[in-house]
Short mmCIF file of C-alpha atoms in Angstrom, two decimals:
data_model
loop_
_atom_site.label_atom_id
_atom_site.label_comp_id
_atom_site.label_asym_id
_atom_site.label_seq_id
_atom_site.Cartn_x
_atom_site.Cartn_y
_atom_site.Cartn_z
CA MET A 85 -0.02 0.02 0.06
CA VAL A 86 1.41 3.43 -1.04
CA VAL A 87 -0.22 6.69 0.00
CA GLU A 88 0.27 9.30 -2.71
CA GLU A 89 -1.17 12.80 -3.30
CA GLY A 90 -4.92 12.20 -4.02
CA GLN A 91 -4.88 8.40 -3.81
CA VAL A 92 -3.84 5.26 -1.85
CA VAL A 93 -2.57 2.64 -4.26
CA ILE A 94 -3.34 -0.88 -3.00
CA ASP A 95 -1.36 -3.75 -4.58
CA THR A 96 -2.26 -7.35 -3.84
CA ARG A 97 -0.53 -10.31 -5.46
CA VAL A 98 -2.22 -13.55 -6.44
CA GLU A 99 -0.53 -16.85 -7.17
CA HIS A 100 -0.33 -17.52 -10.87
CA VAL A 101 -1.71 -20.96 -11.68
CA ASP A 102 -1.44 -22.33 -15.21
CA ALA A 103 -4.88 -23.68 -15.36
CA GLY A 104 -5.76 -23.07 -19.00
CA ASP A 105 -8.86 -20.90 -19.49
CA CYS A 106 -9.33 -18.91 -16.35
CA SER A 107 -12.48 -16.81 -16.08
CA GLY A 108 -11.43 -15.11 -12.85
CA ASN A 109 -10.21 -15.57 -9.33
CA ASP A 110 -12.24 -16.16 -6.15
CA THR A 111 -12.71 -13.07 -4.01
CA GLU A 112 -10.50 -12.87 -1.01
CA MET A 113 -11.14 -10.28 1.72
CA ILE A 114 -8.19 -8.34 2.94
CA GLN A 115 -8.05 -5.99 5.92
CA LEU A 116 -6.06 -2.82 5.75
CA GLU A 117 -5.46 -0.29 8.43
CA LEU A 118 -5.35 3.21 6.83
CA GLY A 119 -3.91 6.09 8.70
CA PRO A 120 -5.19 9.69 8.75
CA ASP A 121 -3.19 10.53 5.73
CA ALA A 122 -5.57 8.38 3.61
CA VAL A 123 -8.66 10.50 4.38
CA GLY A 124 -9.97 12.45 1.47
CA LYS A 125 -8.29 10.18 -1.11
CA ASP A 126 -9.35 7.54 -3.61
CA LEU A 127 -8.50 3.90 -2.91
CA VAL A 128 -6.87 2.60 -6.11
CA ASP A 129 -6.37 -0.97 -7.39
CA ALA A 130 -2.78 -1.12 -8.51
CA ALA A 131 -3.68 -3.95 -11.03
CA CYS A 132 -6.01 -1.61 -12.88
CA LEU A 133 -3.57 1.24 -13.27
CA GLU A 134 -2.31 1.93 -16.83
CA THR A 135 0.68 -0.43 -16.43
CA GLY A 136 -1.16 -2.91 -14.18
CA GLU A 137 -1.64 -6.61 -15.05
CA ALA A 138 -5.42 -6.31 -15.14
CA ALA A 139 -5.60 -3.05 -17.12
CA GLY A 140 -8.05 -3.41 -20.01
CA THR A 141 -10.03 -6.32 -18.50
CA ALA A 142 -13.73 -6.27 -17.43
CA ALA A 143 -12.63 -5.97 -13.73
CA CYS A 144 -11.02 -2.63 -14.66
CA GLU A 145 -13.84 -1.26 -16.87
CA THR A 146 -14.48 1.60 -14.47
CA GLY A 147 -10.79 2.34 -14.00
CA PRO A 148 -8.58 1.80 -11.01
CA VAL A 149 -10.59 3.66 -8.34
CA ARG A 150 -12.37 1.23 -6.00
CA TRP A 151 -13.65 3.66 -3.25
CA HIS A 152 -13.17 7.13 -1.82
CA LEU A 153 -12.51 7.91 1.85
CA PRO A 154 -14.31 11.24 2.41
CA VAL A 155 -13.20 13.81 4.90
CA PRO A 156 -15.55 13.30 7.86
CA ASP A 157 -17.20 16.67 8.06
CA ALA A 158 -20.76 17.26 9.19
CA ARG A 159 -22.76 18.70 6.33
CA ARG A 160 -25.23 21.42 6.95
CA GLU A 161 -25.78 22.24 3.34
CA MET A 162 -25.10 20.60 -0.02
CA PRO A 163 -22.57 21.88 -2.54
CA GLY A 164 -24.06 23.22 -5.70
CA TRP A 165 -23.89 21.08 -8.84
CA ALA A 166 -25.51 21.93 -12.14
CA ALA A 167 -26.22 18.84 -14.26
CA PRO A 168 -25.37 18.93 -18.00
CA GLU A 169 -28.40 18.64 -20.19
CA ALA A 170 -27.25 15.11 -21.18
CA TYR A 171 -24.61 13.06 -19.46
CA SER A 172 -23.40 9.56 -18.59
CA TYR A 173 -22.08 8.57 -15.23
CA GLN A 174 -20.56 5.49 -13.63
CA VAL A 175 -21.44 4.72 -10.06
CA THR A 176 -20.87 2.03 -7.56
CA SER A 177 -23.62 1.44 -5.00
CA LEU A 178 -22.70 -0.85 -2.03
CA CYS A 179 -24.85 0.20 0.97
CA GLY A 180 -28.52 -0.06 1.80
CA GLU A 181 -31.43 -2.02 0.44
CA ARG A 182 -32.06 -0.97 -3.13
CA ALA A 183 -32.63 -2.44 -6.60
CA TYR A 184 -29.19 -1.65 -7.73
CA VAL A 185 -26.15 -2.73 -5.80
CA GLY A 186 -22.97 -2.99 -7.84
CA THR A 187 -21.39 -0.77 -10.47
CA PHE A 188 -23.42 0.72 -13.26
CA GLU A 189 -23.17 3.14 -16.17
CA ILE A 190 -26.28 5.36 -16.37
CA ASP A 191 -27.21 7.68 -19.30
CA VAL A 192 -29.36 10.75 -18.53
CA ALA A 193 -31.02 13.30 -20.88
CA GLN A 194 -33.09 16.26 -19.77
CA GLY A 195 -33.35 14.88 -16.21
CA GLU A 196 -34.52 11.40 -17.31
CA VAL A 197 -32.67 8.10 -17.36
CA THR A 198 -32.35 6.91 -20.96
CA GLY A 199 -30.10 3.93 -20.42
CA ALA A 200 -28.52 1.80 -17.73
CA ARG A 201 -26.25 -1.26 -17.61
CA GLN A 202 -24.34 -3.06 -14.99
CA LEU A 203 -20.53 -3.10 -15.47
CA GLY A 204 -18.17 -5.96 -14.53
CA GLU A 205 -17.82 -9.55 -15.08
CA ASP A 206 -21.53 -10.52 -14.85
CA PRO A 207 -23.26 -7.53 -16.50
CA SER A 208 -27.05 -7.24 -16.64
CA ASP A 209 -29.38 -4.50 -17.63
CA LEU A 210 -30.66 -2.36 -14.87
CA ALA A 211 -34.36 -1.59 -15.15
CA LEU A 212 -34.63 2.11 -16.17
CA ALA A 213 -37.25 2.71 -13.47
CA ALA A 214 -34.74 1.62 -10.75
CA ALA A 215 -31.76 3.69 -12.17
CA PRO A 216 -31.34 7.12 -10.53
CA THR A 217 -30.13 10.29 -12.14
CA LEU A 218 -27.16 11.89 -10.35
CA GLU A 219 -29.51 14.73 -9.29
CA GLU A 220 -31.68 12.08 -7.51
CA LEU A 221 -28.64 10.78 -5.71
CA LEU A 222 -27.73 14.30 -4.64
CA GLU A 223 -31.32 14.93 -3.46
CA GLU A 224 -31.30 11.70 -1.45
CA THR A 225 -28.08 12.90 0.25
CA ALA A 226 -29.61 16.42 0.69
CA ALA A 227 -32.65 14.82 2.34
CA GLY A 228 -30.34 13.09 4.78
CA VAL A 229 -28.60 16.49 5.49
CA ARG A 230 -31.95 18.13 6.14
CA ALA A 231 -33.05 15.34 8.46
CA ARG A 232 -29.80 15.78 10.34
CA ASN A 233 -28.64 12.23 9.50
CA HIS A 234 -24.94 11.68 9.13
CA ALA A 235 -24.15 12.59 5.55
CA LEU A 236 -20.85 12.72 3.78
CA VAL A 237 -20.17 14.42 0.46
CA ALA A 238 -16.98 14.70 -1.59
CA MET A 239 -16.58 16.64 -4.89
CA THR A 240 -13.94 16.27 -7.45
CA PRO A 241 -11.64 19.21 -8.16
CA GLU A 242 -13.72 19.84 -11.26
CA GLY A 243 -16.80 20.22 -9.07
CA ASP A 244 -18.52 16.92 -9.92
CA PRO A 245 -19.89 14.64 -7.13
CA ARG A 246 -17.36 11.90 -6.18
CA TYR A 247 -18.79 10.28 -3.09
CA LEU A 248 -22.21 10.50 -1.36
CA SER A 249 -23.43 8.72 1.68
CA VAL A 250 -26.21 8.92 4.32
CA GLY A 251 -26.19 7.03 7.58
CA ARG A 252 -23.74 6.54 10.34
CA ASP A 253 -23.31 2.73 10.03
CA LEU A 254 -23.07 1.98 6.35
CA ALA A 255 -22.98 -1.75 7.09
CA ASP A 256 -26.56 -1.40 8.38
CA SER A 257 -28.88 -1.85 5.40
CA ASP A 258 -31.78 0.03 6.86
CA GLY A 259 -31.76 3.69 5.94
CA THR A 260 -28.19 3.92 4.68
CA SER A 261 -26.83 4.68 1.20
CA CYS A 262 -23.37 5.15 -0.22
CA TYR A 263 -22.20 5.85 -3.77
CA LEU A 264 -18.83 6.21 -5.48
CA ILE A 265 -19.21 8.19 -8.61
CA HIS A 266 -16.36 7.09 -10.90
CA GLN A 267 -16.95 9.65 -13.70
CA VAL A 268 -19.45 12.09 -15.12
CA VAL A 269 -19.18 12.63 -18.92
CA PRO A 270 -21.32 15.36 -20.61
CA ARG A 271 -22.90 14.17 -23.84
CA GLU A 272 -24.64 15.86 -26.83
CA GLY A 273 -28.32 16.33 -26.02
#
């Protein structure tokens, strides 16, 4: 693990087994203790960096960022964000009870979802009715702020949402939500 400016690069090694056609590895949980210098930074998978061994694979489709560690500030108001008329965004949703848990690419035009698909090794289509716009995710977080729930918000240097969460214990599925926004890409209307 290497803490750099803006990111924490995590490198885990797996044993190479010559087993012919390998569709993937089993998931192994690891536990890391991150110090205070990791707060406010992205957690990055070294294997998905440009020179990483998994770059270009389905596991790295959203890039190397796996999560963001927001600065734990208590929000009393939401930062302003103006949505482009049409945009696509990639989001990872891991907390709470909802129809979408995983990583998705969502297309939005004039405030309406026009397309949604799950990213990764087992992609499936997300029902358009269940896919949120980025404005809806921001409003969900703003509602948490107004209700004085614990809410965390991080914005990119460009002013786009990066991380949104509501709820103190994100492992508790009831009433919590957390989202990592990988990228927001404006599109032609």
